[in-house]
mmCIF file of C-alpha atoms in Angstrom:
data_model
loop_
_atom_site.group_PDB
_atom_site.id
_atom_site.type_symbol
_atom_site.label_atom_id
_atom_site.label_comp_id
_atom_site.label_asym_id
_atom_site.label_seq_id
_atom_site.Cartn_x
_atom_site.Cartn_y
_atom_site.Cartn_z
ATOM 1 C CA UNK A 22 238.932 177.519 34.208
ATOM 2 C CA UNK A 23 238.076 175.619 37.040
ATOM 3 C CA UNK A 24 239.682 172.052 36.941
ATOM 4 C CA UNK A 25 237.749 170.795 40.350
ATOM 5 C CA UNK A 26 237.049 172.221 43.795
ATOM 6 C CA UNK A 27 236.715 171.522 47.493
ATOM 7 C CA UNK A 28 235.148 172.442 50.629
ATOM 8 C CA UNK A 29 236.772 170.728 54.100
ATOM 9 C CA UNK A 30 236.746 171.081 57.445
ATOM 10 C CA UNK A 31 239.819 172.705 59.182
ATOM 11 C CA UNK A 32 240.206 168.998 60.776
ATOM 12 C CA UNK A 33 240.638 166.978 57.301
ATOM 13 C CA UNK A 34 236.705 166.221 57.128
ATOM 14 C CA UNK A 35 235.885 166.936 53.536
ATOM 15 C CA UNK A 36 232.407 168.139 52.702
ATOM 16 C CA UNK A 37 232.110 168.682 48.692
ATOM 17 C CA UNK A 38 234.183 167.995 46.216
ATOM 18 C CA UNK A 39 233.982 168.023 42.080
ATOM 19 C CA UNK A 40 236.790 167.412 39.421
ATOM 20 C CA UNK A 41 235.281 168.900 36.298
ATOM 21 C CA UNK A 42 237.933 167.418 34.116
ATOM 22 C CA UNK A 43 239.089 163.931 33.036
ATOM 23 C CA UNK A 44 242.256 163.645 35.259
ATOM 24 C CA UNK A 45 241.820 161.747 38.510
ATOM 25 C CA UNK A 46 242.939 162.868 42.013
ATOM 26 C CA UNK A 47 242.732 161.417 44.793
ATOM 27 C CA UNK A 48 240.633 162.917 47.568
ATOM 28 C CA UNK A 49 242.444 161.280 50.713
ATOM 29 C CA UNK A 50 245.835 162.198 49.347
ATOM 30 C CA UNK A 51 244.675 165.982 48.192
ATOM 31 C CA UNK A 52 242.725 166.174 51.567
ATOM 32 C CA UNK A 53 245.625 165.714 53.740
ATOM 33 C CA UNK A 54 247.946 167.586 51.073
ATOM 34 C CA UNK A 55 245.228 170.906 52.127
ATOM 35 C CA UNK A 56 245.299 170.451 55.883
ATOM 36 C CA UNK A 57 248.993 170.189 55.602
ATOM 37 C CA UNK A 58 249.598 173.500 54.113
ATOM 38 C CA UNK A 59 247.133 175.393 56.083
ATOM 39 C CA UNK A 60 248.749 173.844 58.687
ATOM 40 C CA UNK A 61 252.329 174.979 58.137
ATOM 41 C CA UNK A 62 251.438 178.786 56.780
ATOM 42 C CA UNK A 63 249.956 179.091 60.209
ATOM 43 C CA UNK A 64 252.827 177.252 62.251
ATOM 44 C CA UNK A 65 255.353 178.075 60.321
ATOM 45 C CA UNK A 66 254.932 181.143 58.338
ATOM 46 C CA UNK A 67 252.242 182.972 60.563
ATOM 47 C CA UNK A 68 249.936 183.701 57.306
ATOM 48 C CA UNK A 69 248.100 182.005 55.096
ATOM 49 C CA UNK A 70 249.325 180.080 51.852
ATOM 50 C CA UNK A 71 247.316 181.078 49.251
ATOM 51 C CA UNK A 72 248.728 180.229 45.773
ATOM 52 C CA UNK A 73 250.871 177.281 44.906
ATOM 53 C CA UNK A 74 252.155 176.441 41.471
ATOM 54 C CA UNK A 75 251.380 172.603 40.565
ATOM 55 C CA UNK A 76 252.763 172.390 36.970
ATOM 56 C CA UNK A 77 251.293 171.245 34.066
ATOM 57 C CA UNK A 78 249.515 174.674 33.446
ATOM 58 C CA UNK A 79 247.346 174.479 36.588
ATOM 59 C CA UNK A 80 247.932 175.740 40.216
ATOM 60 C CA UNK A 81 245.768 175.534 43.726
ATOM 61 C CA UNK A 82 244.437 178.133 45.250
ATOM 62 C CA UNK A 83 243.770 178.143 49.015
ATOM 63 C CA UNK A 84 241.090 180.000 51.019
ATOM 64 C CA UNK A 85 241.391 179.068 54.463
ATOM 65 C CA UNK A 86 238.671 180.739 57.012
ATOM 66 C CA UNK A 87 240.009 179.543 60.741
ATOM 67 C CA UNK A 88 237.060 181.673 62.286
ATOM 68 C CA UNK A 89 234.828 179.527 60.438
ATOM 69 C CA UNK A 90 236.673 176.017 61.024
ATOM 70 C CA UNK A 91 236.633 175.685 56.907
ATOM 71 C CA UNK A 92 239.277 175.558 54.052
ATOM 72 C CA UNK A 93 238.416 175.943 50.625
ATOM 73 C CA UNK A 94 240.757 174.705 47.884
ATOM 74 C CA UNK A 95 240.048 175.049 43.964
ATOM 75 C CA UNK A 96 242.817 173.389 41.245
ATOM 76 C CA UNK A 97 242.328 176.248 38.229
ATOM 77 C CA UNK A 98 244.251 177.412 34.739
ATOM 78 C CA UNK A 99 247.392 179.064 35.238
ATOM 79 C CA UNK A 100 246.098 182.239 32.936
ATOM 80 C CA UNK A 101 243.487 182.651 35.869
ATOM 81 C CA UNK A 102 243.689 185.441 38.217
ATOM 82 C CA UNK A 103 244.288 184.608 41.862
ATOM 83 C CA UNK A 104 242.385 187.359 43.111
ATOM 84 C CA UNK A 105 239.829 186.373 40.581
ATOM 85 C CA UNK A 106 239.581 183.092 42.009
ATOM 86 C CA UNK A 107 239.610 183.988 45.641
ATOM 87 C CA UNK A 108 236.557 186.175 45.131
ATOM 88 C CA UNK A 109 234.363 183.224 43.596
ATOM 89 C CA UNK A 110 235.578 181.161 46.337
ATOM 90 C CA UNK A 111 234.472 183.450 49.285
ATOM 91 C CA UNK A 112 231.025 184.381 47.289
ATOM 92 C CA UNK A 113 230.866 180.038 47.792
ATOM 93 C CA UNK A 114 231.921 180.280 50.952
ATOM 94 C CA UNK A 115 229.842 183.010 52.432
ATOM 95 C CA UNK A 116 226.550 181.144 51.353
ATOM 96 C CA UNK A 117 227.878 177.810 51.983
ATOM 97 C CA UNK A 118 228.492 178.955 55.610
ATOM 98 C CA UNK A 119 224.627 180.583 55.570
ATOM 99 C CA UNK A 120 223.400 177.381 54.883
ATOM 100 C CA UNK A 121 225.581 174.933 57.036
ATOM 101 C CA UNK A 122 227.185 176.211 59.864
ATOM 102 C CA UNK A 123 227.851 176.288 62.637
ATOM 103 C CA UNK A 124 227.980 172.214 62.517
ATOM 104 C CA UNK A 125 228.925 171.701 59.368
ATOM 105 C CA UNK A 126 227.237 167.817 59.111
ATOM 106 C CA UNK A 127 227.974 165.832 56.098
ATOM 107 C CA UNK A 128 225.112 164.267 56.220
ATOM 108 C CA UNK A 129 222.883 167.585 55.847
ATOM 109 C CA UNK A 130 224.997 168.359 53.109
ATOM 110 C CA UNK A 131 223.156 168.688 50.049
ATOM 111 C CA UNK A 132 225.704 167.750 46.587
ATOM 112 C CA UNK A 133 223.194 169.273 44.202
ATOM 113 C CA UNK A 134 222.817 172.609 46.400
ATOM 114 C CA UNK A 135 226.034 173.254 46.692
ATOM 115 C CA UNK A 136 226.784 172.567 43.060
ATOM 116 C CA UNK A 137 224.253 175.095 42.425
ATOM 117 C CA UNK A 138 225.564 177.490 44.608
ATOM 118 C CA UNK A 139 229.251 176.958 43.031
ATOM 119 C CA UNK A 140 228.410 177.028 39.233
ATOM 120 C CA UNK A 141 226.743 180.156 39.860
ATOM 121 C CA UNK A 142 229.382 181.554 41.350
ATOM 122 C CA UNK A 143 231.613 180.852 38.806
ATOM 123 C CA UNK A 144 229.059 181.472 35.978
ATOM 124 C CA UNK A 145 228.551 185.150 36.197
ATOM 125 C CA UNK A 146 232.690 185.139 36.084
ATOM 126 C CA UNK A 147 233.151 183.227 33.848
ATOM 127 C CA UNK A 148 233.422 184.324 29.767
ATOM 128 C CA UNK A 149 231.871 183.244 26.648
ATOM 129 C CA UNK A 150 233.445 180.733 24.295
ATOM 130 C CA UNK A 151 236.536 182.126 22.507
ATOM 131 C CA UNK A 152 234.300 182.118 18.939
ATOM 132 C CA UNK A 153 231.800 184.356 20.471
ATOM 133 C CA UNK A 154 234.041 186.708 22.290
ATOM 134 C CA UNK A 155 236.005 186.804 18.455
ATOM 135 C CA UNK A 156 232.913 187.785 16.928
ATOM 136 C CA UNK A 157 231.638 190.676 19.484
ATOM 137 C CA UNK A 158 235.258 192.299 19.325
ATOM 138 C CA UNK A 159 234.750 193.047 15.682
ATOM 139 C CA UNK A 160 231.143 193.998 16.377
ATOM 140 C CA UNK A 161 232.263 196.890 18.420
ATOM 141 C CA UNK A 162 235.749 197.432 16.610
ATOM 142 C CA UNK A 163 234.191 198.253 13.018
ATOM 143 C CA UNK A 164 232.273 201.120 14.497
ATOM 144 C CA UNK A 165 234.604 202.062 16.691
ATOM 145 C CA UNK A 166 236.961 202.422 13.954
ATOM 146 C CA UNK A 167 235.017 204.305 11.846
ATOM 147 C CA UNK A 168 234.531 206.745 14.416
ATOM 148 C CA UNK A 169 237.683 207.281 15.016
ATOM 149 C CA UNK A 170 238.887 207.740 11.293
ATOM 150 C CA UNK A 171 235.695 209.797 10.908
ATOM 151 C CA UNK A 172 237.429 212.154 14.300
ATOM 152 C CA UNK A 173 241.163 211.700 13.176
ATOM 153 C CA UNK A 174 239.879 213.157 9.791
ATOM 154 C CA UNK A 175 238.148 215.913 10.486
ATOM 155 C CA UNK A 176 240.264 217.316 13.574
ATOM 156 C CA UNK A 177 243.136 216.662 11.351
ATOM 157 C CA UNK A 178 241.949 219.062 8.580
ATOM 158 C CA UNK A 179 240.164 221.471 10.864
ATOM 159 C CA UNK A 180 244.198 222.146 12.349
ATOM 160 C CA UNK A 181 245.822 222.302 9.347
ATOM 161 C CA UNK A 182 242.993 224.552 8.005
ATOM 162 C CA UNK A 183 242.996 226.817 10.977
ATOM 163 C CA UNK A 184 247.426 227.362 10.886
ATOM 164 C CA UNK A 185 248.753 230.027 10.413
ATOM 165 C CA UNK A 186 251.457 228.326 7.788
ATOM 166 C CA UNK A 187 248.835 227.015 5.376
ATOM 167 C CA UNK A 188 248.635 230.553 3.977
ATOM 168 C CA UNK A 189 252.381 230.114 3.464
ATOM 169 C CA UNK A 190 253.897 228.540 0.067
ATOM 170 C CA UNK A 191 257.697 228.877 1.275
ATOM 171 C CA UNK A 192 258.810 227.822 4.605
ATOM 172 C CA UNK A 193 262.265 228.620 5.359
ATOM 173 C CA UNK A 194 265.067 226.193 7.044
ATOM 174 C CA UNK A 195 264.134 227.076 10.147
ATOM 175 C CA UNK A 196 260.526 227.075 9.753
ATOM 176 C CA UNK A 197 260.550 223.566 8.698
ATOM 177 C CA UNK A 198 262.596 222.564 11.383
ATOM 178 C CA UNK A 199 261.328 224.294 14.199
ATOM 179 C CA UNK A 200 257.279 224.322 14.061
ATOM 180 C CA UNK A 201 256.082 222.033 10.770
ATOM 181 C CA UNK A 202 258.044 219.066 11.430
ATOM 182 C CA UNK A 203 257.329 218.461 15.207
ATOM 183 C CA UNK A 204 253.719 219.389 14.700
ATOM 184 C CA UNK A 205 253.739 216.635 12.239
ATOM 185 C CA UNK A 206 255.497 214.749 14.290
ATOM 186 C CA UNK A 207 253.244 214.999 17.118
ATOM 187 C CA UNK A 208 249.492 215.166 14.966
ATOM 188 C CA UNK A 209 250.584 211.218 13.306
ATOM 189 C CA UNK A 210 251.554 210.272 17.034
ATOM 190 C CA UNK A 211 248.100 211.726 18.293
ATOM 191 C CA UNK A 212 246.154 210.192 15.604
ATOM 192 C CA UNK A 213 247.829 206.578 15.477
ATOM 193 C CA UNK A 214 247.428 206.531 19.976
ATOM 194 C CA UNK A 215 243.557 207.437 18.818
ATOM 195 C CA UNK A 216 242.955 205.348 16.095
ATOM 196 C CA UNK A 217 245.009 202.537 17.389
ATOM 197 C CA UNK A 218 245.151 202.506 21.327
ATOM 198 C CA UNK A 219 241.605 202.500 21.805
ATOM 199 C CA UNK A 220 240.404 199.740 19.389
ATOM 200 C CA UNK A 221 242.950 197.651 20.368
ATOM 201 C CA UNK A 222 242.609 197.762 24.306
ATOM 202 C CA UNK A 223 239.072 196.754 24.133
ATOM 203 C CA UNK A 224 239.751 194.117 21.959
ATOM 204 C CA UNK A 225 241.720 192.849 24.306
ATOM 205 C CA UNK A 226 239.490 193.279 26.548
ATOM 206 C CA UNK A 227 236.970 191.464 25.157
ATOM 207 C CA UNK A 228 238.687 188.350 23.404
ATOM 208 C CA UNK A 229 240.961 187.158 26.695
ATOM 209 C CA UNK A 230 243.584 185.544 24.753
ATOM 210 C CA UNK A 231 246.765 186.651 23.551
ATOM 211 C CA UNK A 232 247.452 184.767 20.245
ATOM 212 C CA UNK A 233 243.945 186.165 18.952
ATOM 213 C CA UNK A 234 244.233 189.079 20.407
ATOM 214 C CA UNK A 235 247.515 189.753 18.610
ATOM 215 C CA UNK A 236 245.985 188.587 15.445
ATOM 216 C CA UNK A 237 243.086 190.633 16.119
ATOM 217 C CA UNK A 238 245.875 193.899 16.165
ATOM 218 C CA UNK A 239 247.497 192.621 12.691
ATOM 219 C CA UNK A 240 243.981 193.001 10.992
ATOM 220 C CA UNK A 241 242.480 195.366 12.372
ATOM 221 C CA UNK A 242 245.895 197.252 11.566
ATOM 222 C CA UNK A 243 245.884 195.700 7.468
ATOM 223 C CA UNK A 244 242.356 197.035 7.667
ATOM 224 C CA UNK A 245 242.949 200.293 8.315
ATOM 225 C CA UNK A 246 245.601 200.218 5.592
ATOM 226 C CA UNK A 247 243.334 199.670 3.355
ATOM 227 C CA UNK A 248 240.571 201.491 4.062
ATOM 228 C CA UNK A 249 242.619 204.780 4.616
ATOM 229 C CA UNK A 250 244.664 203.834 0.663
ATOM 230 C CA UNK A 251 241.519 203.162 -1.228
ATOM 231 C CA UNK A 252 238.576 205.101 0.641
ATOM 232 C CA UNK A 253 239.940 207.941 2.869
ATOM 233 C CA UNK A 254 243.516 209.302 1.578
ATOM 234 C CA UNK A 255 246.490 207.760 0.819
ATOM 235 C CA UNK A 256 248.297 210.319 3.143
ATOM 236 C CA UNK A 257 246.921 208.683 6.431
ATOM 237 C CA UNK A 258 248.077 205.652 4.412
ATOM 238 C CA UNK A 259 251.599 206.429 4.232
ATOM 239 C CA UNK A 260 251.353 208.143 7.825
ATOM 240 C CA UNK A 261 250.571 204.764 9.035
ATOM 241 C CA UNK A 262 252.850 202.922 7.506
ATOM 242 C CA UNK A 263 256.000 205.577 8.216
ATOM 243 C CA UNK A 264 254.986 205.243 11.625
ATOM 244 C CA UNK A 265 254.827 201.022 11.546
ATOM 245 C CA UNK A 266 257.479 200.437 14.695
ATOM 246 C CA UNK A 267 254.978 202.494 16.599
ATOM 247 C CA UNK A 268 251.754 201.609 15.593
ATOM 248 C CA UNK A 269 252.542 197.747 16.036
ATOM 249 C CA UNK A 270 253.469 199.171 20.021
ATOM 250 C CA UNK A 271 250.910 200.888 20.429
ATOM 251 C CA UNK A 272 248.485 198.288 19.207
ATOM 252 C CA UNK A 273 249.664 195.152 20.744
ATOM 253 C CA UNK A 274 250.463 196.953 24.109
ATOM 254 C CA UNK A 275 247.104 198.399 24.086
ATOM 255 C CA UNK A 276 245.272 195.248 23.489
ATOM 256 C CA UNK A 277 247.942 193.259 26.201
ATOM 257 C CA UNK A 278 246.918 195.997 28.976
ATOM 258 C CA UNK A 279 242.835 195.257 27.920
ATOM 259 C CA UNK A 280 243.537 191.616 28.239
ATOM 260 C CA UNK A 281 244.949 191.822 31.702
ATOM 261 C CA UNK A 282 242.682 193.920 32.795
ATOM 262 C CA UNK A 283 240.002 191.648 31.396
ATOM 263 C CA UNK A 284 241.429 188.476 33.014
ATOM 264 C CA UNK A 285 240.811 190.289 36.491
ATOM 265 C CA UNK A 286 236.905 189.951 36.017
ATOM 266 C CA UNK A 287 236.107 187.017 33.866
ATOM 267 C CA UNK A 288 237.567 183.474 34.225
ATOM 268 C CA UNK A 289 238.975 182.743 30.473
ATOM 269 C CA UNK A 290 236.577 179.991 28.975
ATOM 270 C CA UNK A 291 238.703 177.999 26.060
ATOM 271 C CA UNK A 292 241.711 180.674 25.571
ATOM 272 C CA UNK A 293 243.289 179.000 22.906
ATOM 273 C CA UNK A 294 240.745 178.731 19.863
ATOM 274 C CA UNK A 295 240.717 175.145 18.639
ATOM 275 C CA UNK A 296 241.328 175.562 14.896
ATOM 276 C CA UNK A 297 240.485 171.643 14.057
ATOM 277 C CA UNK A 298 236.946 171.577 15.871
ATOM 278 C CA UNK A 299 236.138 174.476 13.130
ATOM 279 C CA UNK A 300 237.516 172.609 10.082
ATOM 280 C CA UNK A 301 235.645 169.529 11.216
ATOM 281 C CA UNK A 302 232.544 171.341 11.342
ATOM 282 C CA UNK A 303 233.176 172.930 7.672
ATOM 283 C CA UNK A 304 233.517 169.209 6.150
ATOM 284 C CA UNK A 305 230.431 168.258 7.880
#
């Protein structure tokens, strides 16, 4: 998220500023702290400095524009993508500088414009609350998953029907060795990458946080135990399960590679899911 963000001159003149949480800062000292390091990335270092770590699970992120005599600073989460960021601020910037330049005058500066102009900016990128984003993931992983049970089902039979072995009652040594056991080998990998990849990565996707997101993995994983045991067969069952070490790779690597991909287009609203706010509202 967004902790506060400001819009200055290239000679220390600041123009807008907001802190949207309860920490105080200090404009004058945060003000010359900006000038400062635009200063010395173009003195010094002959680029820009875009990205400095504060601590305390925030960091600034700089987007000075010397053609346009303005700097733009924002103070954001640490789970927030720089490039993420930079985009919002040069959407602001690019209709801030339609409005204002080439003078720039405090005066003419309107607070509630600009405000406008900045939440929406960081509204369309910004994602819904972690309860909602829980309960669309398992909106679209239920049929999802039976989908790809239904697939994993029938394209599993329709092989086994179609081989050439099935007509077979004895295998010999080298039969077993050579051609059933690698095909089995590589139909339970095929069908736990389908049933397990997919699912998972847009869960990922979709929830932005990686405690729930692992969560997300373990149940949707128990619930396709179950469902396979008690309503499919129990041979996907004990496929599943004989395959654990890679399913549990395949799932939470899928759903880490949807979240980051995720966190590149949406700024994460509330990543960590505030368990007590819930229970409060149950005893109400």
């Amino acid at each position: 998220m967004i902790n506060s963000i400001y819009l200055l001159k290239t000679n220390g003149i600041l123009l807008y500023s907001n802190n949207y949480t309860e920490v105080k800062y200090d404009n004058d000292i945060l003000i010359a702290f900006f000038a400062s390091i635009e200063n010395f990335g173009r003195e010094a270092l002959q680029s820009a400095v875009r990205f400095i770590d504060l601590g305390r699970e925030e960091k600034l992120i700089l987007l000075p524009l010397p053609e346009d005599e303005l700097i733009l600073a924002a103070i954001v989460n640490n789970r927030d993508d720089n490039d993420l960021i930079l985009t919002i601020l040069e959407n602001i910037s690019q209709e801030f500088i339609t409005l204002y330049a080439p003078d720039y005058n405090m005066e003419k500066v309107e607070k509630n414009e600009v405000e406008q102009i900045i939440q929406g900016a960081i509204q369309k990128r910004t994602s819904l609350p972690i309860f909602y984003r829980i309960l669309i993931s398992w909106l679209v992983l239920v049929p999802i998953a039976i989908l790809v049970t239904y697939l994993n089902i029938i394209l599993t039979l329709d092989y086994f029907q179609s081989s050439a072995y099935l007509e077979q009652t004895l295998y010999t040594q080298e039969e077993i060795f050579t051609n059933i056991l690698p095909q089995a080998a590589v139909i339970s990998s095929a069908e736990i990458i389908i049933v397990f990849a997919l699912p998972n990565f847009i869960s990922g996707y979709i929830v932005l946080g990686k405690k729930i997101g692992i969560l997300n993995s373990l149940l949707y994983l128990s619930a396709n135990l179950f469902f396979y045991f008690y309503y499919v067969d129990p041979i996907f069952f004990y496929i599943i399960v004989s395959f654990i070490p890679l399913v549990l790779i395949v799932s939470i690597g899928a759903e880490d590679i949807g979240y980051r991909i995720g966190k590149r287009r949406k700024i994460i609203n509330n990543p960590e899911f505030d368990f007590s706010k819930l229970k409060q509202k149950f005893k109400r």
